[in-house]
Structures are given as structure tokens and as C-alpha cells.
mmCIF file of C-alpha atoms in Angstrom:
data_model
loop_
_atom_site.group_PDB
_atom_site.id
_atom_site.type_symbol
_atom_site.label_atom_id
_atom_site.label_comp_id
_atom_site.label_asym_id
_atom_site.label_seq_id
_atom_site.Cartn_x
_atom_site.Cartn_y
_atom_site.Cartn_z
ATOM 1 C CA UNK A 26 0.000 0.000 0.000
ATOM 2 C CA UNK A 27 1.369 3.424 -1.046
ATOM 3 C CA UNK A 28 1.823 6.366 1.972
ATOM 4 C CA UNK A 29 0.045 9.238 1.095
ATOM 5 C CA UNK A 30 2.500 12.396 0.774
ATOM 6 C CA UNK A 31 0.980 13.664 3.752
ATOM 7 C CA UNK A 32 2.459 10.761 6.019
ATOM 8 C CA UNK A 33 5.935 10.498 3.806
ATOM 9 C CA UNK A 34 6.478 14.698 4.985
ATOM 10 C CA UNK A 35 5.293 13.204 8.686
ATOM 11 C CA UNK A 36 7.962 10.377 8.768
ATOM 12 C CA UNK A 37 10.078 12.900 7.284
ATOM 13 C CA UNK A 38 9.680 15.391 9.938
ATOM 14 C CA UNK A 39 9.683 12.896 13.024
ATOM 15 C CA UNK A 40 13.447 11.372 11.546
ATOM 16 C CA UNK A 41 14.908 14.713 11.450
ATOM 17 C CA UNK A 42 13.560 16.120 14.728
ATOM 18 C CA UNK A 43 14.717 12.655 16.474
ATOM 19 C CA UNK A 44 15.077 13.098 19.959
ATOM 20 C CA UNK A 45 12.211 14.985 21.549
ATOM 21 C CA UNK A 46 12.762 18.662 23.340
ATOM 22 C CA UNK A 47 14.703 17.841 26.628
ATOM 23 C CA UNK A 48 13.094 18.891 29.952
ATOM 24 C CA UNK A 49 13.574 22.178 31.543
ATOM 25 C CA UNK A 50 14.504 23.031 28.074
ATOM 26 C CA UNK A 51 12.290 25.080 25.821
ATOM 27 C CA UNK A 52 12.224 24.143 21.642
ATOM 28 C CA UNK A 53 10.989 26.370 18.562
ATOM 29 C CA UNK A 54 12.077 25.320 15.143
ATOM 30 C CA UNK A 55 15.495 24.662 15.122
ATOM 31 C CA UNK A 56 16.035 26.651 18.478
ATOM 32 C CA UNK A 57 16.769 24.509 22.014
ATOM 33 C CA UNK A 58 17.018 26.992 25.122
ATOM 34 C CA UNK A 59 18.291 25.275 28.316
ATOM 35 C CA UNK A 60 19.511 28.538 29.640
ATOM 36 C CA UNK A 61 18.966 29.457 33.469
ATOM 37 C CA UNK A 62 17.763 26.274 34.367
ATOM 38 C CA UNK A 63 20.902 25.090 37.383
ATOM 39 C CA UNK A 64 21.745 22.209 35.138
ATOM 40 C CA UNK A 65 24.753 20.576 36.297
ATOM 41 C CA UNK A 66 24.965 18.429 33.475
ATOM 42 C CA UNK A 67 24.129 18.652 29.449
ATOM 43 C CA UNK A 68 21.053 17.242 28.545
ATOM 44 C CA UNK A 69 21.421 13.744 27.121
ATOM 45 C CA UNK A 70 19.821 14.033 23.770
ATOM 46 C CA UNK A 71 18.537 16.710 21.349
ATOM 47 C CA UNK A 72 16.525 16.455 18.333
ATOM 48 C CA UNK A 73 18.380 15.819 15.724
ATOM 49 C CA UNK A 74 17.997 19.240 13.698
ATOM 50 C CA UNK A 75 19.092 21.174 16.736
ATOM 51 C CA UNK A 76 20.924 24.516 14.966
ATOM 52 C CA UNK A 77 20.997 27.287 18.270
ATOM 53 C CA UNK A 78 21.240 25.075 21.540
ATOM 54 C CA UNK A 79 21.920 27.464 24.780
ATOM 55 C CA UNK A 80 23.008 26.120 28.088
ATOM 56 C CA UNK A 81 23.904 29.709 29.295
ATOM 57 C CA UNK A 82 23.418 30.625 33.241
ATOM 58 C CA UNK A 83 24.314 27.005 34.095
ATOM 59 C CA UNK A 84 26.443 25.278 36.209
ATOM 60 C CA UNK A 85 27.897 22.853 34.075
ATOM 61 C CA UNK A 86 31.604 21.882 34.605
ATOM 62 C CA UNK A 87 32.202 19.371 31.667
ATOM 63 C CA UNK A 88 31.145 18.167 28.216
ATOM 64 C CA UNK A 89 30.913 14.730 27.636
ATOM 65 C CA UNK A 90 33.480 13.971 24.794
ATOM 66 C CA UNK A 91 31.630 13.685 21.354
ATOM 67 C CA UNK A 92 28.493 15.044 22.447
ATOM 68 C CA UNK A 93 28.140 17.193 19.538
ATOM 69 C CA UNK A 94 28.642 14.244 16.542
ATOM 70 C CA UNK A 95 25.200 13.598 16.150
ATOM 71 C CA UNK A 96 24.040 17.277 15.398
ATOM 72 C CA UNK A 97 25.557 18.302 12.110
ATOM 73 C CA UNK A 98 22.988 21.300 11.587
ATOM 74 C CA UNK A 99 24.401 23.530 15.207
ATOM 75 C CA UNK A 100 25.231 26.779 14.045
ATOM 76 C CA UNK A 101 25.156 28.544 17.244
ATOM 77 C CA UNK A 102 25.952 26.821 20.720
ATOM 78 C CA UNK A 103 25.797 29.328 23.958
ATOM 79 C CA UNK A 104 27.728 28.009 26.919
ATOM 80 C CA UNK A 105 28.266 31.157 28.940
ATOM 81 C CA UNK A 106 28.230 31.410 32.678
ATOM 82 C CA UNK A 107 28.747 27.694 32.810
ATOM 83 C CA UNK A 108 31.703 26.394 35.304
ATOM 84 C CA UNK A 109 34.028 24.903 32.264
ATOM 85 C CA UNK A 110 37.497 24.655 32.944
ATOM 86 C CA UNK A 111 38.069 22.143 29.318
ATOM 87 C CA UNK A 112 36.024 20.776 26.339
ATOM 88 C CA UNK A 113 36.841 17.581 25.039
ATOM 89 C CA UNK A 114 39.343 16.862 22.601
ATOM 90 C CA UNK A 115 37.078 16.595 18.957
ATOM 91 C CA UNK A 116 34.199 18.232 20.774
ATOM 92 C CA UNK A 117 33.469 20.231 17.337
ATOM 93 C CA UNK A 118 34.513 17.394 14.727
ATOM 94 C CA UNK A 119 30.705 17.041 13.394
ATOM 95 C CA UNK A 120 29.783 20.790 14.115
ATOM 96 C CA UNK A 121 31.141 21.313 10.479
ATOM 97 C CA UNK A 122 28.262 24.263 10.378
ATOM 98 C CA UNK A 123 28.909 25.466 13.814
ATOM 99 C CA UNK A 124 29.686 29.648 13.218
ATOM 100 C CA UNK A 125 28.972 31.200 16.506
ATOM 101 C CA UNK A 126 30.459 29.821 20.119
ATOM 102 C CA UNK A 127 30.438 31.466 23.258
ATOM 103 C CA UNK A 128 32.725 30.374 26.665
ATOM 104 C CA UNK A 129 32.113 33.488 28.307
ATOM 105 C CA UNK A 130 31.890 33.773 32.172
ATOM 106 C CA UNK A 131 33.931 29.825 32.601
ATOM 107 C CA UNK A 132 36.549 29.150 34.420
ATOM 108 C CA UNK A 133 39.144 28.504 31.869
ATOM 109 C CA UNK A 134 43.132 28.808 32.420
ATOM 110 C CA UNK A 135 44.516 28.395 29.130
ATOM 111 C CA UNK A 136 43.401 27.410 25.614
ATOM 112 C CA UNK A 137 45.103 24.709 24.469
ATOM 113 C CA UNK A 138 46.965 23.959 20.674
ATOM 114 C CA UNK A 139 44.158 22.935 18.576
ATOM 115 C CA UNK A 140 41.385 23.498 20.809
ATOM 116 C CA UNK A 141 38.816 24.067 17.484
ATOM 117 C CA UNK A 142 40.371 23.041 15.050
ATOM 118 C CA UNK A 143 37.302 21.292 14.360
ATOM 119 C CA UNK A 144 35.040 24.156 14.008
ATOM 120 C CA UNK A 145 36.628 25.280 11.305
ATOM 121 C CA UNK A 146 33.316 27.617 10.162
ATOM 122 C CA UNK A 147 33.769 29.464 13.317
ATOM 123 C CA UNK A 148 32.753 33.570 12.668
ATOM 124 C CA UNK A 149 33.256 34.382 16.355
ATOM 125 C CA UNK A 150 34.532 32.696 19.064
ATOM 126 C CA UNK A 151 34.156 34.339 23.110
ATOM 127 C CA UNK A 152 36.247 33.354 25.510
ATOM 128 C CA UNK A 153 35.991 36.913 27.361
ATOM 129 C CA UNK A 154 35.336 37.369 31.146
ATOM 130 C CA UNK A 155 37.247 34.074 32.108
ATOM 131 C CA UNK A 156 39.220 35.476 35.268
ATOM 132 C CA UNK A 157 41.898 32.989 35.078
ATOM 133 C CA UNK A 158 42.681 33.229 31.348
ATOM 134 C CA UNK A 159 46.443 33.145 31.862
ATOM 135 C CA UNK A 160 47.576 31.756 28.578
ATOM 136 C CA UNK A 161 46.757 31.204 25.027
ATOM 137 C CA UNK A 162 48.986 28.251 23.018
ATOM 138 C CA UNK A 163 50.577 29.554 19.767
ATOM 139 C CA UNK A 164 48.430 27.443 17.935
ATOM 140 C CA UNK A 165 45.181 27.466 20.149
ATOM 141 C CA UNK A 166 43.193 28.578 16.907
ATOM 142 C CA UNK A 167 44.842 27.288 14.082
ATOM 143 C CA UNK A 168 42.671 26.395 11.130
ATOM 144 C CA UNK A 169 39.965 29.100 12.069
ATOM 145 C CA UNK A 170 40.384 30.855 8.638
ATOM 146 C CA UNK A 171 37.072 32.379 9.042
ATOM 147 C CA UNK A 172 37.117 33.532 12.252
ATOM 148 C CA UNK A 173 35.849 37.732 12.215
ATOM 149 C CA UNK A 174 35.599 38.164 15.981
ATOM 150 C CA UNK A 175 37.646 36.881 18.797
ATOM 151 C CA UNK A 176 37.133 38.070 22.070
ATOM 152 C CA UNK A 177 39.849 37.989 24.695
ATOM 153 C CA UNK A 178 38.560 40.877 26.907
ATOM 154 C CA UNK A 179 38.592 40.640 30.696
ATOM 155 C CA UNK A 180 41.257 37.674 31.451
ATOM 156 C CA UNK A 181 44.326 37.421 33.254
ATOM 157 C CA UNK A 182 46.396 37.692 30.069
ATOM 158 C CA UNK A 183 49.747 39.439 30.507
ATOM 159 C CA UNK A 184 50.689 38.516 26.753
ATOM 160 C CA UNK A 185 49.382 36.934 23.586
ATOM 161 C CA UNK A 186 51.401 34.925 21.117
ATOM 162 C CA UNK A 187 51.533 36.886 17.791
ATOM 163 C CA UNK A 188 51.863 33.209 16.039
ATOM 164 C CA UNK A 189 48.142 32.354 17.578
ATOM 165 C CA UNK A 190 46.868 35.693 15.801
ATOM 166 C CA UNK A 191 49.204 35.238 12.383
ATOM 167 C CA UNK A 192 46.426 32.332 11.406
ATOM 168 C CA UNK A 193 43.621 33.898 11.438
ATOM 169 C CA UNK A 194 43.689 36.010 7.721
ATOM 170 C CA UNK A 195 39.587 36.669 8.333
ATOM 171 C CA UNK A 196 40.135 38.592 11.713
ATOM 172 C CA UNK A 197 38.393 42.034 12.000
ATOM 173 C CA UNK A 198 37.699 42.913 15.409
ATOM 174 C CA UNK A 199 39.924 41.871 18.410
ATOM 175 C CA UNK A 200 38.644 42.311 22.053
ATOM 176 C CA UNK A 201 41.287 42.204 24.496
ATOM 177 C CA UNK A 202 41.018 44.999 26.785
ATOM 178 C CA UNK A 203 40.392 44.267 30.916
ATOM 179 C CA UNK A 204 43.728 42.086 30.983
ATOM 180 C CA UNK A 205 47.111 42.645 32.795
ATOM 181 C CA UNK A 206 49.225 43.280 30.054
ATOM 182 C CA UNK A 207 52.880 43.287 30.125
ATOM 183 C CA UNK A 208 53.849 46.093 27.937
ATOM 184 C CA UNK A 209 58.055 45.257 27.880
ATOM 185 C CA UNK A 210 59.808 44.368 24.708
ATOM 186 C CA UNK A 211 57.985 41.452 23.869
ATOM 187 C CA UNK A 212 54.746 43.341 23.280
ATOM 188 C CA UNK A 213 56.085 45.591 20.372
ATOM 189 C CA UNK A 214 55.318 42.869 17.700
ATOM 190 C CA UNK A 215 52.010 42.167 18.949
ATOM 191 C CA UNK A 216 51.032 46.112 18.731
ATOM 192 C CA UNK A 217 52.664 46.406 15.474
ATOM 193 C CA UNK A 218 50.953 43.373 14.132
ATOM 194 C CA UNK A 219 47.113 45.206 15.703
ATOM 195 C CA UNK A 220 48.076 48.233 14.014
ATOM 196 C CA UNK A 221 48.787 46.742 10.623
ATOM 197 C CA UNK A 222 46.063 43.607 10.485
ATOM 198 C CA UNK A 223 43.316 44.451 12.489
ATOM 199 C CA UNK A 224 41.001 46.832 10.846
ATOM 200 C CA UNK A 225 39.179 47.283 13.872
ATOM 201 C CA UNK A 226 39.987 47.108 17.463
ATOM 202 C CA UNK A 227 38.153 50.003 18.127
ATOM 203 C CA UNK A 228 35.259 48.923 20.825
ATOM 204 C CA UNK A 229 37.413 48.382 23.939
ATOM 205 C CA UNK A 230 41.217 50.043 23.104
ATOM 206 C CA UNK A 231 40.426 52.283 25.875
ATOM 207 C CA UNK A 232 40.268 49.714 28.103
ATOM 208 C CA UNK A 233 43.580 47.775 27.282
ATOM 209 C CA UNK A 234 46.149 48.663 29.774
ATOM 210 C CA UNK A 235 49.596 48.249 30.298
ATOM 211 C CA UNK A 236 49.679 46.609 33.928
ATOM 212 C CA UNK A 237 53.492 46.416 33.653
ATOM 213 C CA UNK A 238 56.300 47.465 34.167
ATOM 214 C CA UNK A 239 56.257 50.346 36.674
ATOM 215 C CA UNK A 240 56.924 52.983 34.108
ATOM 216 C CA UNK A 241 54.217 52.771 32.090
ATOM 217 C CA UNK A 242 51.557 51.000 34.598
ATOM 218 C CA UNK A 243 47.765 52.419 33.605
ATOM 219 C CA UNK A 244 48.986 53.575 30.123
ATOM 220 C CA UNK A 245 46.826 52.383 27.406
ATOM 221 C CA UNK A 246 48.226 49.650 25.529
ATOM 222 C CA UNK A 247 47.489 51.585 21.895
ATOM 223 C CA UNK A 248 49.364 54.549 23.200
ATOM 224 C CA UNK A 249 52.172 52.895 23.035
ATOM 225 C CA UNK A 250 54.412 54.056 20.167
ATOM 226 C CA UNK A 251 58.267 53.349 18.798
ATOM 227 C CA UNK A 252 59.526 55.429 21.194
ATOM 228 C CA UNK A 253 58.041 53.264 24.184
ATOM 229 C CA UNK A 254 59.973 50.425 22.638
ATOM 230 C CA UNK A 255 63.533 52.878 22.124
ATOM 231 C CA UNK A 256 65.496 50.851 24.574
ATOM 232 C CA UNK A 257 64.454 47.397 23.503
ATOM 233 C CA UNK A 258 66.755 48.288 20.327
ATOM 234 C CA UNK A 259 69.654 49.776 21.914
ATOM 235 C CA UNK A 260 72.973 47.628 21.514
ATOM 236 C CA UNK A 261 76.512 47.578 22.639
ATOM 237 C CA UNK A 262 79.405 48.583 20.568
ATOM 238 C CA UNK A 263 83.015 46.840 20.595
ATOM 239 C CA UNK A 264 84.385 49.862 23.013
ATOM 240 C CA UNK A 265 80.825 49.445 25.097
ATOM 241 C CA UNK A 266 82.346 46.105 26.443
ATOM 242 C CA UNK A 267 85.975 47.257 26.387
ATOM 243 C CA UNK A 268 84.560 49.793 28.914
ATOM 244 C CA UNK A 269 82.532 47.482 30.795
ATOM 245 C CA UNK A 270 85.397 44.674 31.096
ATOM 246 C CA UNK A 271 87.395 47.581 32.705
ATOM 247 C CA UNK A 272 85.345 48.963 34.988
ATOM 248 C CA UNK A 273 84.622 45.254 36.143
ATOM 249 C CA UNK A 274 88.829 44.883 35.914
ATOM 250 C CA UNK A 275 89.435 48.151 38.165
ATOM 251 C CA UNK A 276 86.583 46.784 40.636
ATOM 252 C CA UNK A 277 87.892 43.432 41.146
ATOM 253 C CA UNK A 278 91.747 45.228 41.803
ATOM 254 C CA UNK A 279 89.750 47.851 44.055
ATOM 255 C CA UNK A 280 88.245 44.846 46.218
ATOM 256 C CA UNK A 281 91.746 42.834 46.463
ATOM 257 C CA UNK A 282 93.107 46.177 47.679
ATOM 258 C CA UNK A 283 90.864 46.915 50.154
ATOM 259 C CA UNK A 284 90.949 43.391 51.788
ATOM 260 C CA UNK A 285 94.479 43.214 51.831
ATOM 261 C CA UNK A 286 94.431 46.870 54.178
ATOM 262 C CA UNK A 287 91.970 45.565 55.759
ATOM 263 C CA UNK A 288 93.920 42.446 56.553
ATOM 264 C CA UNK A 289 97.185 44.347 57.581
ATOM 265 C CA UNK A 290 94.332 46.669 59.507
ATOM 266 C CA UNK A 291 93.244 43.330 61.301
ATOM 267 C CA UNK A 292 96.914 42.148 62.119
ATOM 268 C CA UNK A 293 97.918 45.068 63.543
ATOM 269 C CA UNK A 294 95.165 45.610 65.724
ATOM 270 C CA UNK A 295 95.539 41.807 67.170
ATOM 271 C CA UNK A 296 99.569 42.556 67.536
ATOM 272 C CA UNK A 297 98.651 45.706 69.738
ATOM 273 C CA UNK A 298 96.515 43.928 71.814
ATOM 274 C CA UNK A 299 98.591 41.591 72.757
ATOM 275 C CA UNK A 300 101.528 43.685 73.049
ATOM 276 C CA UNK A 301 99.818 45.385 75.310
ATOM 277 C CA UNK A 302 98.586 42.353 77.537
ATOM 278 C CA UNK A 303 101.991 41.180 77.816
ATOM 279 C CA UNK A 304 103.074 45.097 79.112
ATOM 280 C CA UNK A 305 100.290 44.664 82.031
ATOM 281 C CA UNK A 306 101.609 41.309 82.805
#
């Protein structure tokens, strides 16, 4: 017996919805919305066609690895104000369509090498307002060709590899103000490379400061200019250490000199004293 078109669009429908809408979650279209809800855990299944799935205002501290290989059609995943420390090595390796994730408000210390390579359709990626962001792997977001906006803003971050930015050809807009940056001679590269690559870092450059060292503490990072970086280039000649291996020559004769009279000092005071002991005797 032949299904009537109406059923075959019915089947149809049911096999790429799959799973039903989780509890405590709320489902329209394409659009899953677990946010707020105290889950300390991801919900086990989704329907199949899940494209925007937010878990913000959580308190979830891990991802079980491969959760995402069964929904191909996530554009958009929220994880924000979550407890995540890590994802799971080839979280994103189905997520081929994945263009917009956000790690906000976590608890992250470092992003690792490779850490979406995956996601390679990624158009923005926040990882802002993680307080212990200390450090960001030279390759933490290699292959993200298409990346537009990264946002870095509000970490611990005292200094960012140039070779993790170098990779990303699409980048437009760079958020990295609220960090402790260490504006010495290693930063001069990264501010030359903002200046020249970045067409816009425009929304927070106010609030990128230098938090080190002591001369230039509270000044903001884009004020920087050549001049800040003068002595970082400065280099000695051939009579610079001719000079220098005297002055260390002259010391090293002054301090022989001076403990030798002090050593005839020393001798002659013990010889008096006993001189005159042996008078009183």
C-alpha cells in the first residue's frame, strides 16, 4: 500500500527532529534553550535538527566527549556562565556548520593547541570574562580561517602569542582589553601586528592597559608608540664592552686592595693587643 505524501512529509519530519525537546529546556524550530535552568549536566539528547542550543546561566563543569557528533545542523551553541574549565578533545569534529560559540563567564586557564580546530566555520569565538585566562597556546586557533571576531577581553592575560593571531587572515575585530598586560619588549610585535592587520579594534582600546612594568603602569596599551619600545633596540658597541670589562677589571683590583688593608688593619690591631697584655703582665 502506497503512503500518502501527507504521512511520507510526517515520517520525514519525526526522523529529522529525532530526539524529543529535553526537559527544563524550551524548543521552537530549530532553536533549544536550556539557559537558566541550574543544570549541572548537558542534557542527554537533542533532536536531531538542533541549529541554536543554549546552556547559558548554568552550572555545568564538563562536556561529555563527542556530544556534539550527532548534530551536524548547530550553528550557534551558547555556553556562557557555565563552570568549564576544558572541552573535550574533537568536541566540534561534526559541528562542520557550527559559526557562533560562546565560553564566556567559565573558568578557563589556558586554551590549548588545537582546541577548534574542528570548528573550522567558526565567525566568532568568546572566551571573554574568564578570570583565570592566563595563557593562550601559539596554535590554540589554528585552522579558524574564518574567524571575524575573537574576544579575549577581561582575562588574566599578561601577553598573547603573535603566532596564535598570524592564522587567522579573516580577523576584523579583536577584544582584548580588561587584561594585565605586560607592555616590555615582547609586546612591540604584537602592537605592530594590531596596528597593521586588524582593521578594527576600536570597541574596547580604551580599556587595554599596560599593567606592567612600573613605568608605564595604567597607560593604554594603543598609546604605546616606537619610542616606548627605544630601549628594547639599543645595543653595545666593541668599546661598550671594552669599557665594561674595565670597569669590572678596576673593581675586582679595588676589592683585592681593600681586603688586603683591611687584613694588615686586622693584624695590627691583634699585635697591639697583645703587646699590650703582655706590658700589664
Amino acid at each position: 500500500m502506497l503512503l500518502s505524501p501527507l504521512l511520507v512529509a510526517a515520517a520525514a519530519a519525526l526522523a529529522g527532529a529525532g530526539a524529543s525537546c529535553p526537559v527544563l529546556c524550551t524548543c521552537r524550530g530549530q532553536a533549544v534553550d536550556c539557559s537558566g535552568q541550574r543544570l549541572f549536566s548537558v542534557p542527554p539528547e537533542l533532536p536531531l535538527d538542533t541549529g541554536n542550543l543554549s546552556l547559558a546561566h548554568n552550572r555545568i563543569a564538563s562536556i561529555p566527549p563527542g556530544y556534539l557528533a550527532c548534530y551536524a545542523e548547530l550553528r550557534v551553541l551558547d555556553l556562557r556562565n557555565n563552570s568549564l574549565a576544558e572541552l573535550p578533545a574533537g568536541l566540534f569534529l561534526a559541528a562542520t556548520r557550527l559559526a557562533h560559540l560562546d565560553l564566556s563567564y567559565n573558568n578557563f586557564s589556558h586554551v590549548a593547541a588545537d582546541m577548534f580546530l574542528e570548528a573550522r566555520g567558526l565567525v566568532r569565538l568568546d572566551l571573554s570574562h574568564n578570570p583565570g585566562l592566563r595563557k593562550v597556546h601559539p596554535q590554540a586557533f589554528r585552522g579558524l580561517a574564518q574567524l571575524r571576531d575573537l574576544d579575549l577581553s577581561y582575562g588574566a592575560l599578561g601577553a598573547l602569542s603573535l603566532e596564535a593571531l598570524e592564522g587567522l587572515p579573516g580577523l576584523v575585530t579583536l577584544q582584548i582589553g580588561g587584561n594585565p598586560w605586560v607592555c616590555g619588549c615582547t609586546m612591540e610585535p604584537f602592537l605592530k601586528w594590531l596596528r597593521s592587520r586588524v582593521q578594527r579594534c576600536s570597541s574596547d582600546s580604551q580599556l587595554a592597559e599596560c599593567r606592567a612594568p612600573p613605568e608605564v603602569e595604567g597607560a593604554p596599551l594603543f598609546s604605546l608608540t616606537e619610542e616606548s619600545f627605544k630601549a628594547c633596540h639599543l645595543t653595545l658597541t666593541l668599546d661598550d664592552y671594552l669599557f665594561i670589562a674595565f670597569v669590572g677589571f678596576v673593581v675586582s683590583i679595588a676589592s683585592v686592595a681593600t681586603n688586603f688593608l683591611l687584613g694588615i688593619t686586622a693584624n695590627c690591631c691583634h699585635r697591639w693587643s697583645k703587646a699590650s697584655e703582655d706590658e700589664e703582665i
